[in-house]
């Protein structure tokens, strides 16, 4: 029986889905430090997948991982939203679609 190695963070139900398909998987529970490291790696993976597909599903995956990063680092989603809102109030959002081309020194 061939073995396929992954060494990647997966969603909680993936092992049961694999086993329901008649396969056996080997998993482990990560330390907090390893979890954060692999979450950051997963964030990059999901961003790359979204950049390639531009799909809403991949954007949802990116948001899911971002929410887990927030929790794993000891923050709350409310704190994240407050930081986002404060920054938008001070510097604006992106609704006006402004492209800054250059700045001339006076």
Coordinates of C-alpha atoms in Angstrom, one line a residue:
X1 CA 0.0 0.0 0.0
X2 CA 1.6 3.3 -1.0
X3 CA 2.1 6.0 1.6
X4 CA 1.6 9.7 0.8
X5 CA 3.3 12.1 3.2
X6 CA 1.8 15.6 3.9
X7 CA 3.1 17.2 7.1
X8 CA 0.5 20.0 6.8
X9 CA -2.2 21.5 9.0
X10 CA -5.6 20.3 8.1
X11 CA -9.2 21.0 9.1
X12 CA -10.5 19.1 12.1
X13 CA -12.7 16.7 10.2
X14 CA -10.2 15.7 7.6
X15 CA -9.0 12.5 9.4
X16 CA -12.5 11.2 9.7
X17 CA -13.2 12.0 6.1
X18 CA -10.0 10.1 5.1
X19 CA -11.0 7.1 7.2
X20 CA -14.6 7.1 5.9
X21 CA -12.9 6.7 2.5
X22 CA -11.4 3.4 3.7
X23 CA -7.9 4.8 4.2
X24 CA -5.8 5.1 7.3
X25 CA -4.1 8.3 8.4
X26 CA -1.5 9.1 11.0
X27 CA -2.0 12.4 12.8
X28 CA -0.6 14.2 15.9
X29 CA -1.7 17.1 18.1
X30 CA 0.6 20.0 17.7
X31 CA 2.2 22.1 20.4
X32 CA 1.0 25.7 20.6
X33 CA 4.3 26.9 19.0
X34 CA 4.2 24.4 16.2
X35 CA 0.5 25.2 15.6
X36 CA 1.2 28.9 15.2
X37 CA 4.1 28.1 12.8
X38 CA 1.9 25.9 10.7
X39 CA -1.0 28.3 10.8
X40 CA 1.3 31.0 9.3
X41 CA 2.4 28.5 6.6
X42 CA -1.3 27.7 6.0
X43 CA -2.1 31.4 5.7
X44 CA 0.5 31.6 2.8
X45 CA -0.9 28.5 1.2
X46 CA -4.5 29.7 1.3
X47 CA -3.5 33.1 0.0
X48 CA -1.6 31.5 -2.9
X49 CA -4.6 29.3 -3.7
X50 CA -6.9 32.4 -3.7
X51 CA -4.5 34.3 -5.9
X52 CA -4.5 31.5 -8.4
X53 CA -8.3 30.8 -8.4
X54 CA -9.9 34.1 -7.3
X55 CA -12.7 32.0 -5.9
X56 CA -15.0 32.9 -3.0
X57 CA -14.3 29.4 -1.6
X58 CA -10.6 30.0 -1.4
X59 CA -11.2 33.5 0.1
X60 CA -13.4 31.8 2.8
X61 CA -10.5 29.4 3.5
X62 CA -8.2 32.4 3.9
X63 CA -10.6 34.0 6.3
X64 CA -11.0 30.8 8.3
X65 CA -7.2 30.5 8.8
X66 CA -6.9 34.2 9.6
X67 CA -9.5 33.8 12.4
X68 CA -7.6 30.9 13.8
X69 CA -4.3 32.9 13.7
X70 CA -6.1 35.6 15.7
X71 CA -7.2 33.1 18.4
X72 CA -3.9 31.2 18.5
X73 CA -2.0 34.4 19.1
X74 CA -4.3 35.2 22.1
X75 CA -6.3 38.0 20.4
X76 CA -10.0 38.1 19.8
X77 CA -11.9 38.7 16.6
X78 CA -13.4 41.8 18.3
X79 CA -9.9 43.2 18.8
X80 CA -9.0 42.5 15.2
X81 CA -12.1 44.3 14.0
X82 CA -11.4 47.2 16.3
X83 CA -7.8 47.5 14.9
X84 CA -9.2 47.3 11.4
X85 CA -11.9 50.0 12.1
X86 CA -9.4 52.3 13.8
X87 CA -7.0 52.0 10.9
X88 CA -9.8 52.7 8.4
X89 CA -10.9 55.7 10.4
X90 CA -7.4 57.2 10.5
X91 CA -6.1 56.2 7.0
X92 CA -9.3 55.3 5.1
X93 CA -10.3 52.1 3.4
X94 CA -9.8 51.0 -0.2
X95 CA -13.2 52.0 -1.6
X96 CA -11.9 54.9 -3.8
X97 CA -9.6 52.6 -5.7
X98 CA -6.6 55.0 -5.4
X99 CA -3.3 54.1 -7.1
X100 CA -0.4 56.2 -5.7
X101 CA 2.0 56.7 -8.6
X102 CA 4.6 59.0 -7.1
X103 CA 5.3 61.6 -4.5
X104 CA 7.4 64.7 -5.3
X105 CA 9.6 66.1 -2.6
X106 CA 9.1 69.9 -2.1

